[in-house]
Short mmCIF file of C-alpha atoms and ligand atoms in Angstrom, two decimals:
data_model
loop_
_atom_site.label_atom_id
_atom_site.label_comp_id
_atom_site.label_asym_id
_atom_site.label_seq_id
_atom_site.Cartn_x
_atom_site.Cartn_y
_atom_site.Cartn_z
CA MET A 1 -32.43 -21.49 -5.24
CA ALA A 2 -29.69 -21.50 -2.65
CA ARG A 3 -26.70 -19.26 -3.30
CA SER A 4 -23.68 -21.02 -4.72
CA ALA A 5 -21.41 -22.55 -2.11
CA THR A 6 -18.30 -20.75 -3.31
CA HIS A 7 -17.30 -17.39 -4.65
CA PHE A 8 -14.11 -15.93 -6.03
CA VAL A 9 -11.96 -13.55 -4.04
CA CYS A 10 -9.01 -11.47 -5.24
CA GLN A 11 -6.09 -12.32 -2.93
CA ASN A 12 -4.64 -8.89 -3.51
CA CYS A 13 -7.50 -6.52 -2.77
CA GLY A 14 -10.26 -8.74 -1.44
CA ALA A 15 -12.78 -7.98 -4.21
CA VAL A 16 -15.41 -10.66 -4.68
CA THR A 17 -16.59 -11.87 -8.10
CA GLY A 18 -19.11 -14.46 -9.17
CA ARG A 19 -16.76 -16.33 -11.50
CA TRP A 20 -13.07 -16.86 -12.00
CA GLN A 21 -11.21 -14.21 -13.98
CA GLY A 22 -7.57 -13.87 -14.96
CA LYS A 23 -7.51 -10.22 -13.98
CA CYS A 24 -9.16 -8.57 -11.01
CA ASP A 25 -11.44 -5.76 -12.18
CA ALA A 26 -11.06 -3.92 -8.89
CA CYS A 27 -7.29 -3.66 -8.50
CA GLY A 28 -6.03 -4.75 -11.90
CA ALA A 29 -3.80 -7.53 -10.55
CA TRP A 30 -3.37 -10.69 -12.61
CA ASN A 31 -3.78 -14.25 -11.39
CA THR A 32 -4.85 -13.28 -7.90
CA ILE A 33 -8.40 -14.59 -7.91
CA SER A 34 -9.10 -17.84 -6.13
CA GLU A 35 -12.16 -19.77 -5.11
CA GLU A 36 -13.31 -19.62 -1.51
CA PRO A 37 -16.37 -20.91 0.34
CA ALA A 38 -19.10 -18.29 0.29
CA GLY A 39 -21.79 -17.29 2.68
CA ARG A 40 -20.00 -17.37 5.99
CA THR A 41 -17.58 -14.57 5.43
CA ALA A 42 -19.90 -11.69 6.08
CA ARG A 43 -21.53 -13.25 9.10
CA VAL A 44 -19.14 -14.82 11.55
CA SER A 45 -21.93 -16.05 13.75
CA GLY A 46 -22.28 -19.46 12.13
CA PRO A 47 -24.58 -20.96 9.53
CA GLY A 48 -28.27 -20.59 9.74
CA ARG A 49 -28.24 -18.26 12.71
CA ALA A 50 -30.39 -15.16 12.42
CA PRO A 51 -28.52 -11.85 12.64
CA ARG A 52 -28.78 -10.61 16.20
CA LYS A 53 -30.53 -7.39 17.07
CA GLY A 54 -28.33 -4.44 18.00
CA ARG A 55 -28.22 -3.25 21.58
CA PRO A 56 -27.74 0.41 22.50
CA PHE A 57 -24.50 1.51 24.12
CA ALA A 58 -23.40 4.67 25.91
CA LEU A 59 -21.86 7.38 23.73
CA GLU A 60 -18.68 9.11 24.84
CA THR A 61 -17.28 12.61 24.49
CA LEU A 62 -14.02 13.81 22.99
CA ALA A 63 -13.01 15.23 26.34
CA GLY A 64 -13.51 11.87 28.00
CA THR A 65 -11.02 9.80 29.92
CA LYS A 66 -7.49 9.57 28.62
CA GLU A 67 -4.94 6.97 29.60
CA GLU A 68 -2.02 8.39 31.54
CA ALA A 69 0.74 6.76 29.55
CA PRO A 70 -0.59 6.16 26.06
CA ARG A 71 2.85 5.36 24.62
CA LEU A 72 5.07 2.42 25.35
CA ALA A 73 8.64 3.31 24.45
CA SER A 74 10.71 0.20 23.81
CA GLY A 75 14.00 1.90 24.53
CA ILE A 76 15.25 0.87 21.09
CA GLY A 77 15.61 4.42 19.82
CA GLU A 78 15.44 3.71 16.10
CA PHE A 79 12.17 1.80 16.49
CA ASP A 80 10.63 4.42 18.78
CA ARG A 81 11.56 7.12 16.30
CA VAL A 82 9.72 5.40 13.45
CA THR A 83 6.62 4.68 15.51
CA GLY A 84 6.53 8.32 16.58
CA GLY A 85 7.63 7.86 20.18
CA GLY A 86 6.72 4.29 21.01
CA LEU A 87 3.77 1.95 20.69
CA VAL A 88 0.31 3.32 21.38
CA ARG A 89 -1.77 1.17 23.72
CA GLY A 90 -4.54 -0.68 21.99
CA SER A 91 -3.04 0.03 18.59
CA VAL A 92 -2.16 -2.47 15.89
CA LEU A 93 0.94 -2.29 13.77
CA LEU A 94 1.90 -4.24 10.68
CA VAL A 95 5.60 -4.85 9.97
CA GLY A 96 6.24 -6.07 6.43
CA GLY A 97 9.43 -7.17 4.73
CA ASP A 98 11.08 -9.74 2.50
CA PRO A 99 11.75 -13.20 3.92
CA GLY A 100 15.04 -13.36 5.78
CA ILE A 101 15.41 -9.62 6.16
CA GLY A 102 15.25 -9.88 9.95
CA LYS A 103 11.63 -9.22 10.93
CA SER A 104 11.49 -11.98 13.53
CA THR A 105 14.82 -10.85 14.95
CA LEU A 106 13.70 -7.22 15.20
CA LEU A 107 10.39 -8.03 16.85
CA LEU A 108 11.93 -10.47 19.31
CA GLN A 109 14.41 -7.76 20.31
CA ILE A 110 11.62 -5.22 20.71
CA ALA A 111 9.52 -7.67 22.72
CA ALA A 112 12.52 -8.32 24.95
CA ALA A 113 13.30 -4.61 25.36
CA LEU A 114 9.73 -3.92 26.46
CA ALA A 115 9.67 -6.90 28.78
CA LYS A 116 12.85 -5.63 30.41
CA ALA A 117 11.52 -2.11 30.79
CA GLU A 118 10.05 -1.31 34.16
CA ALA A 119 6.41 -0.25 34.06
CA ALA A 120 5.23 2.74 36.09
CA GLY A 121 4.21 0.81 39.20
CA GLY A 122 7.43 -1.18 39.36
CA ALA A 123 5.77 -4.20 37.77
CA ARG A 124 6.99 -5.60 34.48
CA HIS A 125 5.15 -5.28 31.17
CA ARG A 126 3.62 -8.57 30.11
CA VAL A 127 4.84 -9.41 26.64
CA VAL A 128 4.08 -12.40 24.44
CA TYR A 129 5.55 -13.56 21.16
CA VAL A 130 3.17 -15.78 19.19
CA THR A 131 4.83 -17.69 16.39
CA GLY A 132 3.01 -19.63 13.73
CA GLU A 133 6.06 -19.86 11.49
CA GLU A 134 8.60 -21.46 13.76
CA SER A 135 8.54 -23.82 16.70
CA ALA A 136 9.05 -22.55 20.23
CA ALA A 137 12.44 -24.25 20.15
CA GLN A 138 13.50 -22.20 17.12
CA VAL A 139 12.46 -19.00 18.85
CA ARG A 140 14.45 -20.06 21.91
CA LEU A 141 17.48 -20.69 19.74
CA ARG A 142 17.21 -17.20 18.29
CA ALA A 143 16.78 -15.72 21.77
CA GLU A 144 19.93 -17.53 22.84
CA ARG A 145 21.83 -16.07 19.91
CA LEU A 146 20.57 -12.61 20.87
CA ALA A 147 21.51 -13.21 24.51
CA LEU A 148 17.87 -12.70 25.51
CA SER A 149 17.11 -16.10 27.05
CA ALA A 150 16.70 -14.68 30.55
CA VAL A 151 14.18 -12.02 29.51
CA PRO A 152 10.56 -12.67 30.62
CA VAL A 153 8.94 -12.83 27.18
CA ALA A 154 6.23 -15.48 26.95
CA ILE A 155 6.31 -17.52 23.76
CA ALA A 156 3.55 -19.51 22.10
CA ALA A 157 3.68 -21.61 18.96
CA GLU A 158 0.02 -21.29 18.00
CA THR A 159 -1.99 -20.58 14.88
CA SER A 160 -5.60 -20.58 16.03
CA VAL A 161 -6.85 -17.06 16.65
CA GLU A 162 -9.52 -18.22 19.08
CA ASP A 163 -6.99 -20.14 21.17
CA VAL A 164 -4.56 -17.22 21.14
CA ILE A 165 -7.18 -14.73 22.26
CA ALA A 166 -8.54 -17.07 24.93
CA THR A 167 -5.02 -17.57 26.30
CA LEU A 168 -4.10 -13.90 26.23
CA SER A 169 -7.33 -12.88 27.95
CA GLN A 170 -6.27 -14.74 31.10
CA GLY A 171 -4.35 -13.08 33.92
CA PRO A 172 -3.11 -9.51 34.05
CA PRO A 173 -3.41 -7.69 30.72
CA PHE A 174 -0.63 -8.03 28.16
CA ARG A 175 1.15 -4.86 27.04
CA LEU A 176 2.57 -6.19 23.79
CA VAL A 177 1.54 -9.09 21.58
CA VAL A 178 3.73 -9.98 18.59
CA ILE A 179 2.14 -12.18 15.92
CA ASP A 180 4.68 -13.84 13.63
CA SER A 181 3.09 -13.89 11.08
CA ILE A 182 -0.45 -12.78 10.33
CA GLN A 183 -0.53 -15.09 7.28
CA THR A 184 -0.13 -18.22 9.39
CA LEU A 185 -3.11 -17.51 11.66
CA TRP A 186 -6.51 -18.96 11.02
CA THR A 187 -9.90 -18.58 12.60
CA ASP A 188 -12.81 -21.00 12.87
CA ALA A 189 -15.18 -18.23 11.91
CA VAL A 190 -14.45 -18.59 8.20
CA GLU A 191 -13.90 -21.69 6.15
CA SER A 192 -11.19 -20.53 3.76
CA ALA A 193 -7.69 -21.96 3.94
CA PRO A 194 -5.08 -20.18 6.11
CA GLY A 195 -3.21 -17.49 4.21
CA THR A 196 -6.16 -16.51 2.02
CA VAL A 197 -7.44 -12.96 2.13
CA THR A 198 -10.63 -13.98 3.89
CA GLN A 199 -8.74 -15.78 6.64
CA VAL A 200 -6.13 -13.08 7.09
CA ARG A 201 -8.79 -10.42 7.26
CA ALA A 202 -10.91 -12.31 9.76
CA ALA A 203 -7.89 -13.17 11.92
CA ALA A 204 -6.68 -9.56 11.85
CA GLN A 205 -10.15 -8.30 12.70
CA ALA A 206 -10.40 -10.57 15.74
CA LEU A 207 -6.98 -9.49 17.00
CA ILE A 208 -7.67 -5.81 16.38
CA ALA A 209 -10.83 -6.13 18.45
CA PHE A 210 -8.75 -7.87 21.13
CA ALA A 211 -6.20 -5.01 21.10
CA LYS A 212 -8.89 -2.36 21.50
CA ARG A 213 -10.55 -4.34 24.25
CA SER A 214 -7.47 -5.21 26.28
CA GLY A 215 -5.30 -2.16 25.61
CA ALA A 216 -2.41 -4.32 24.42
CA ALA A 217 -0.35 -3.12 21.49
CA VAL A 218 -0.42 -5.81 18.81
CA ILE A 219 2.26 -6.13 16.14
CA PHE A 220 1.60 -8.28 13.06
CA ILE A 221 4.49 -9.49 10.99
CA GLY A 222 3.48 -9.72 7.33
CA HIS A 223 5.20 -11.16 4.29
CA VAL A 224 5.80 -9.15 1.21
CA THR A 225 5.10 -10.36 -2.31
CA LYS A 226 7.65 -10.24 -5.12
CA ASP A 227 6.41 -6.89 -6.33
CA GLY A 228 6.89 -5.29 -2.94
CA GLN A 229 3.35 -5.34 -1.66
CA ILE A 230 2.53 -6.76 1.70
CA ALA A 231 1.11 -10.06 0.52
CA GLY A 232 -2.59 -10.69 0.44
CA PRO A 233 -3.31 -8.45 3.37
CA ARG A 234 -3.48 -5.22 1.43
CA VAL A 235 -6.78 -5.35 3.23
CA VAL A 236 -4.92 -5.52 6.53
CA GLU A 237 -3.02 -2.35 5.66
CA HIS A 238 -6.30 -0.47 5.85
CA MET A 239 -7.33 -2.06 9.11
CA VAL A 240 -4.21 -1.43 11.18
CA ASP A 241 -3.05 1.84 12.74
CA ALA A 242 0.43 1.81 11.32
CA VAL A 243 2.34 -0.01 8.59
CA LEU A 244 6.11 -0.27 8.78
CA SER A 245 8.31 -1.82 6.18
CA PHE A 246 11.65 -3.38 6.98
CA GLU A 247 13.99 -3.13 4.03
CA GLY A 248 17.52 -3.86 3.02
CA GLU A 249 19.60 -5.00 0.08
CA GLY A 250 20.64 -8.63 0.04
CA GLY A 251 24.38 -8.10 0.25
CA HIS A 252 24.33 -5.26 2.77
CA HIS A 253 24.11 -5.34 6.51
CA PHE A 254 22.06 -2.19 6.80
CA ARG A 255 18.36 -2.50 7.44
CA ILE A 256 15.95 0.39 7.17
CA LEU A 257 12.68 0.50 9.05
CA ARG A 258 10.33 2.89 7.30
CA ALA A 259 6.84 4.05 8.22
CA ILE A 260 4.40 3.76 5.30
CA LYS A 261 1.33 4.68 7.27
CA ASN A 262 1.04 5.90 10.84
CA ARG A 263 -2.10 7.17 12.53
CA PHE A 264 -0.11 8.28 15.56
CA GLY A 265 3.07 9.73 14.12
CA PRO A 266 5.05 10.90 11.11
CA THR A 267 5.48 8.73 8.04
CA ASP A 268 8.77 10.11 6.81
CA GLU A 269 11.02 8.89 9.60
CA ILE A 270 13.37 5.98 9.12
CA GLY A 271 15.18 3.79 11.61
CA VAL A 272 18.57 2.41 10.64
CA PHE A 273 19.86 -0.92 11.92
CA GLU A 274 22.83 -3.09 11.19
CA MET A 275 22.49 -6.88 11.17
CA THR A 276 25.32 -8.30 13.23
CA GLY A 277 26.18 -11.78 14.45
CA ALA A 278 24.24 -11.03 17.62
CA GLY A 279 21.11 -9.46 16.22
CA LEU A 280 20.20 -6.00 15.00
CA ALA A 281 22.24 -3.10 16.30
CA GLU A 282 20.99 0.45 16.20
CA VAL A 283 22.91 2.81 13.98
CA ALA A 284 22.95 6.16 15.70
CA ASN A 285 24.95 7.97 13.04
CA PRO A 286 23.86 6.53 9.69
CA SER A 287 25.63 9.17 7.60
CA ALA A 288 29.02 8.08 8.89
CA LEU A 289 28.10 4.47 8.15
CA PHE A 290 26.84 5.10 4.63
CA LEU A 291 29.95 7.09 3.79
CA SER A 292 32.41 4.77 5.52
CA GLU A 293 33.55 2.93 2.40
CA ARG A 294 33.77 5.85 0.03
CA ASP A 295 35.93 5.60 -3.01
CA LEU A 296 37.65 8.97 -2.74
CA GLY A 297 38.94 10.45 -5.94
CA ALA A 298 36.99 8.17 -8.27
CA PRO A 299 34.96 9.88 -10.96
CA GLY A 300 31.22 9.36 -10.90
CA THR A 301 30.52 9.66 -7.20
CA ALA A 302 28.80 12.54 -5.42
CA VAL A 303 27.69 12.87 -1.82
CA PHE A 304 24.05 13.80 -1.43
CA ALA A 305 23.01 15.66 1.70
CA GLY A 306 19.52 14.25 2.14
CA MET A 307 16.81 14.32 4.77
CA GLU A 308 14.85 11.36 6.05
CA GLY A 309 12.07 12.83 8.12
CA THR A 310 13.66 15.10 10.66
CA ARG A 311 17.06 13.52 10.33
CA PRO A 312 19.73 14.53 7.84
CA LEU A 313 21.35 11.62 6.06
CA LEU A 314 24.41 11.78 3.84
CA VAL A 315 24.79 9.11 1.18
CA GLU A 316 27.02 8.53 -1.78
CA ILE A 317 25.45 8.45 -5.23
CA GLN A 318 27.47 6.52 -7.79
CA ALA A 319 27.08 6.84 -11.53
CA LEU A 320 28.69 5.01 -14.39
CA THR A 321 28.35 5.93 -18.02
CA ALA A 322 29.70 3.71 -20.76
CA PRO A 323 29.28 3.86 -24.55
CA THR A 324 26.40 1.65 -25.48
CA ALA A 325 26.84 -1.44 -27.59
CA PHE A 326 23.20 -1.54 -28.61
CA GLY A 327 20.78 0.71 -30.40
CA THR A 328 18.88 1.56 -27.25
CA PRO A 329 21.09 2.60 -24.36
CA ARG A 330 20.56 0.89 -21.06
CA ARG A 331 19.49 2.76 -17.95
CA ALA A 332 19.69 0.90 -14.66
CA VAL A 333 19.12 2.40 -11.27
CA VAL A 334 19.32 0.97 -7.77
CA GLY A 335 18.00 2.90 -4.79
CA TRP A 336 16.44 5.77 -6.70
CA ASP A 337 13.45 6.39 -8.93
CA ALA A 338 14.08 5.35 -12.54
CA ASN A 339 11.72 8.06 -13.80
CA ARG A 340 13.68 10.74 -12.00
CA LEU A 341 16.88 9.43 -13.54
CA SER A 342 15.31 9.67 -17.01
CA MET A 343 14.25 13.21 -16.22
CA VAL A 344 17.70 14.29 -15.05
CA LEU A 345 19.24 12.70 -18.15
CA ALA A 346 16.78 14.55 -20.38
CA VAL A 347 17.52 17.86 -18.68
CA LEU A 348 21.28 17.28 -18.97
CA GLU A 349 20.84 16.51 -22.64
CA ALA A 350 18.37 19.21 -23.60
CA GLN A 351 19.32 22.08 -21.32
CA CYS A 352 23.01 21.52 -20.65
CA GLY A 353 24.23 20.01 -23.89
CA VAL A 354 25.50 16.85 -22.21
CA ARG A 355 25.15 14.04 -24.73
CA LEU A 356 24.18 10.85 -22.97
CA SER A 357 21.95 9.25 -25.56
CA GLY A 358 24.83 7.09 -26.81
CA HIS A 359 25.71 5.90 -23.34
CA ASP A 360 24.51 3.23 -20.99
CA VAL A 361 23.84 4.81 -17.63
CA TYR A 362 24.00 3.08 -14.26
CA LEU A 363 23.11 4.83 -11.04
CA ASN A 364 23.49 3.35 -7.58
CA VAL A 365 22.84 4.64 -4.10
CA ALA A 366 25.60 3.23 -1.91
CA GLY A 367 24.81 1.12 1.14
CA GLY A 368 21.48 -0.25 -0.07
CA LEU A 369 19.52 2.85 0.86
CA ARG A 370 16.48 3.90 -1.16
CA ILE A 371 16.16 7.64 -1.69
CA GLN A 372 12.81 9.22 -2.42
CA GLU A 373 13.65 12.90 -2.28
CA PRO A 374 13.72 15.00 -5.47
CA ALA A 375 16.51 16.93 -3.73
CA ALA A 376 18.86 14.19 -4.92
CA ASP A 377 18.59 15.45 -8.53
CA LEU A 378 21.62 17.71 -8.25
CA ALA A 379 23.84 15.03 -6.70
CA ALA A 380 22.76 12.50 -9.32
CA ALA A 381 23.46 14.98 -12.12
CA ALA A 382 26.87 15.78 -10.63
CA ALA A 383 27.75 12.09 -10.44
CA LEU A 384 26.61 11.51 -14.03
CA VAL A 385 28.59 14.42 -15.47
CA SER A 386 31.60 13.48 -13.38
CA SER A 387 31.51 9.94 -14.76
CA LEU A 388 31.05 11.09 -18.33
CA ALA A 389 33.89 13.59 -18.11
CA GLN A 390 36.05 11.20 -16.09
CA ALA A 391 36.54 14.07 -13.68
CA ALA A 392 36.43 13.28 -9.98
CA LEU A 393 34.36 15.65 -7.88
CA PRO A 394 35.93 17.32 -4.86
CA ALA A 395 35.96 14.76 -2.06
CA ASP A 396 34.95 17.34 0.53
CA ALA A 397 31.77 18.50 -1.25
CA VAL A 398 28.09 17.67 -0.77
CA TYR A 399 25.23 18.36 -3.18
CA PHE A 400 21.51 18.91 -2.85
CA GLY A 401 18.86 20.59 -4.97
CA GLU A 402 15.92 19.72 -7.16
CA VAL A 403 16.32 20.13 -10.89
CA SER A 404 13.37 21.42 -12.86
CA LEU A 405 12.63 20.53 -16.47
CA SER A 406 13.90 23.93 -17.53
CA GLY A 407 17.28 23.12 -16.00
CA ALA A 408 16.89 25.45 -13.03
CA VAL A 409 18.11 24.33 -9.62
CA ARG A 410 15.16 24.62 -7.30
CA PRO A 411 15.18 25.09 -3.54
CA VAL A 412 14.54 22.16 -1.22
CA ALA A 413 13.46 21.83 2.39
CA GLN A 414 15.73 22.29 5.40
CA PRO A 415 19.11 23.39 3.98
CA PRO A 416 20.48 24.28 7.46
CA ALA A 417 20.01 20.76 8.79
CA ARG A 418 21.67 19.27 5.72
CA LEU A 419 24.63 21.66 5.90
CA LYS A 420 25.07 21.13 9.61
CA GLU A 421 25.28 17.36 9.18
CA ALA A 422 27.78 17.79 6.34
CA ALA A 423 29.94 20.12 8.45
CA LYS A 424 29.78 17.65 11.33
CA LEU A 425 31.15 14.91 9.10
CA GLY A 426 34.04 17.04 7.93
CA PHE A 427 32.81 18.26 4.58
CA LYS A 428 34.13 21.65 3.51
CA GLN A 429 31.87 22.78 0.68
CA ALA A 430 28.35 22.42 -0.62
CA PHE A 431 26.73 22.92 -4.00
CA VAL A 432 23.25 24.18 -3.26
CA PRO A 433 20.24 25.94 -4.79
CA GLU A 434 20.52 29.73 -4.71
CA ALA A 435 17.81 30.09 -2.13
CA ALA A 436 19.73 27.89 0.31
CA ARG A 437 22.44 30.54 0.68
CA VAL A 438 20.01 32.90 2.34
CA GLU A 439 18.29 30.22 4.38
CA ALA A 440 21.48 28.60 5.60
CA GLY A 441 22.19 31.77 7.54
CA ARG A 442 25.15 31.33 9.83
CA GLU A 443 24.98 27.54 9.67
CA GLY A 444 27.82 27.57 7.23
CA ALA A 445 31.15 26.37 8.33
CA LEU A 446 30.95 25.20 4.73
CA LYS A 447 31.83 27.10 1.62
CA LEU A 448 28.60 27.38 -0.34
CA THR A 449 28.38 27.41 -4.10
CA PRO A 450 24.86 28.58 -4.96
CA LEU A 451 23.62 27.37 -8.33
CA ALA A 452 20.85 28.93 -10.37
CA ALA A 453 20.96 26.41 -13.20
CA LEU A 454 22.25 22.90 -13.67
CA VAL A 455 24.35 24.07 -16.59
CA ASP A 456 26.53 26.08 -14.18
CA LEU A 457 27.40 22.90 -12.33
CA VAL A 458 28.17 21.09 -15.59
CA ALA A 459 30.50 23.91 -16.59
CA MET A 460 32.31 23.66 -13.27
CA ILE A 461 32.80 19.91 -13.33
CA ALA A 462 33.81 19.45 -16.90
CA PRO A 463 36.74 21.84 -17.43
CA ALA A 464 38.35 20.75 -14.19
CA THR A 465 39.84 17.74 -15.95
CA SER A 466 39.99 18.85 -19.52
CA GLY A 467 41.98 21.92 -18.55
CA ARG A 468 40.12 23.84 -21.20
CA ALA A 469 38.01 26.91 -20.80
CA ARG A 470 34.69 27.01 -18.97
CA ALA A 471 32.92 24.62 -21.25
CA PHE A 472 34.30 21.97 -23.47
CA SER A 473 33.03 20.03 -26.36
CA GLY A 474 35.85 17.80 -27.52
CA GLU A 475 36.78 14.22 -26.97
CA VAL A 476 37.29 13.25 -23.37
CA GLY A 477 38.42 10.28 -21.40
CA THR A 478 39.63 7.31 -23.36
CA GLY A 479 38.82 8.74 -26.73
CA SER A 480 35.27 7.57 -26.82
CA PRO A 481 33.00 9.97 -28.65
CA GLN A 482 31.74 11.69 -25.52
CA LYS A 483 30.66 15.20 -26.10
CA MET A 484 29.75 17.76 -23.52
CA ARG A 485 28.82 21.26 -24.39
CA SER A 486 27.59 24.01 -22.19
CA LEU A 487 24.92 26.47 -23.16
CA GLN A 488 27.33 29.25 -22.21
CA GLU A 489 29.27 28.45 -25.34
CA LYS A 490 26.57 29.52 -27.70
P1 TYD B 1 14.86 -13.48 10.56
O1 TYD B 1 14.59 -12.58 11.70
O2 TYD B 1 14.52 -14.92 10.73
O3 TYD B 1 14.16 -12.93 9.24
P2 TYD B 1 12.61 -12.90 8.84
O4 TYD B 1 11.79 -13.14 10.05
O5 TYD B 1 12.41 -11.53 8.25
O6 TYD B 1 12.42 -13.94 7.79
O7 TYD B 1 16.42 -13.30 10.26
C1 TYD B 1 16.94 -13.80 9.10
C2 TYD B 1 18.42 -13.62 8.90
O8 TYD B 1 19.10 -12.87 9.87
C3 TYD B 1 19.04 -14.96 8.86
O9 TYD B 1 19.50 -15.14 7.54
C4 TYD B 1 20.17 -14.92 9.82
C5 TYD B 1 20.34 -13.47 10.12
N1 TYD B 1 20.73 -13.24 11.52
C6 TYD B 1 21.93 -12.64 11.81
O10 TYD B 1 22.72 -12.31 10.93
N2 TYD B 1 22.25 -12.38 13.13
C7 TYD B 1 21.42 -12.72 14.14
O11 TYD B 1 21.75 -12.49 15.32
C8 TYD B 1 20.17 -13.36 13.82
C9 TYD B 1 19.22 -13.75 14.90
C10 TYD B 1 19.86 -13.58 12.51
MG1 MG B 2 10.54 -14.76 10.50
#
């Protein structure tokens, strides 16, 4: 009997099943399985054709020919930093992000920057922007807004992969091909509808082969699903050389470009941009920007001296504690890991005698930044205690350090770089892990307060307002039953 004409493919991970299921067995996602025509996905050579015999090819050596200039720097510093020094020829990059975050704007600016850059021989780089989402007129309108109309970027409003590749194979080789977006492309080779995993995978495969063949760098724009995954093409993530995500909070102008995967560079670098009326502007000194609207003298804010890749980044962490009206207190966190917040709260409660179980806790990283470093523990704890005690922290202080479950303040990477950035921005003191004092060496124009345990920090913050001795345990603030006790007391 002939095989059934359709099969069922998970749109999240690409797993194939024989019948429809609510949940994909392979990746565990719900409601992602849909029916697609079977049979022609594995073989793209057409129905009924016998698989062709392989032909031998010449093997190469590791020491073989190298290209002279393997990297194409766009000249947009923040982008080049994230890609690890520019685009690698013949490589394929996926840029994901929420709708409206500015992906098309960013890539048009990068395409224009590369088109403007002079290639080695004095000739210009050939750059093309293929849009399946918008019309050529819409792209022109955007270019006008970005004052890039005069730049020699070719545009094409096309969605057929075969047509795109046939067009791009003509004439001198292209240096950069931007595909906006990979989900809108479709190929004749498979029968599924555009946007399905099978189509996206086949389209990506064809373009990756084109990139390797022609030496052009290809950038795919990809949409992100509600839960933050690059939609459908999780499969594409594995196929491309680098995955970048373009992030930002709705109400903020800052945009962060972050490397999630990079075969040719680091994955912990970020690029910071600001969305302006005339496109994305690079932010060369993000710390100054993230701290520009600080609420000096307000309780519950602490400045964290963080690192993003090789770059120090100072951000404000804001905490608010309020007596809870419900049986279970609320914990909400924006820009940081909710599990780490729970951990810091537990350590404050169990090791430092800070009672927070009757309080709702809100934690926010100012400016829409998302912090991933455990080094933010100390700053978060300082902000929480400061809010609870209604005691403002010194405005000229920064904090960094990881907090262990035992309440110890543990060392973190690169204290000198953090301290240097803080000193540069006019900070006068730093609360740091003990080890940082030694490591900081002569970096310190700052007064360092080394901390062995979190409880020491709690003891310093709390009595500052209460005027009592080292630790306090009475009513504070507006007479709410907030209790803070230090272990030292016992
Ligand atoms: P866009 O690049 O179309 O986003 P995406 O491709 O990720 O969906 O940009 C969307 C937003 O950016 C849009 O709401 C308008 C805003 N914008 C500016 O603020 N300034 C500009 O110069 C441009 C071009 C867009
Ligand atoms: Mg777009």
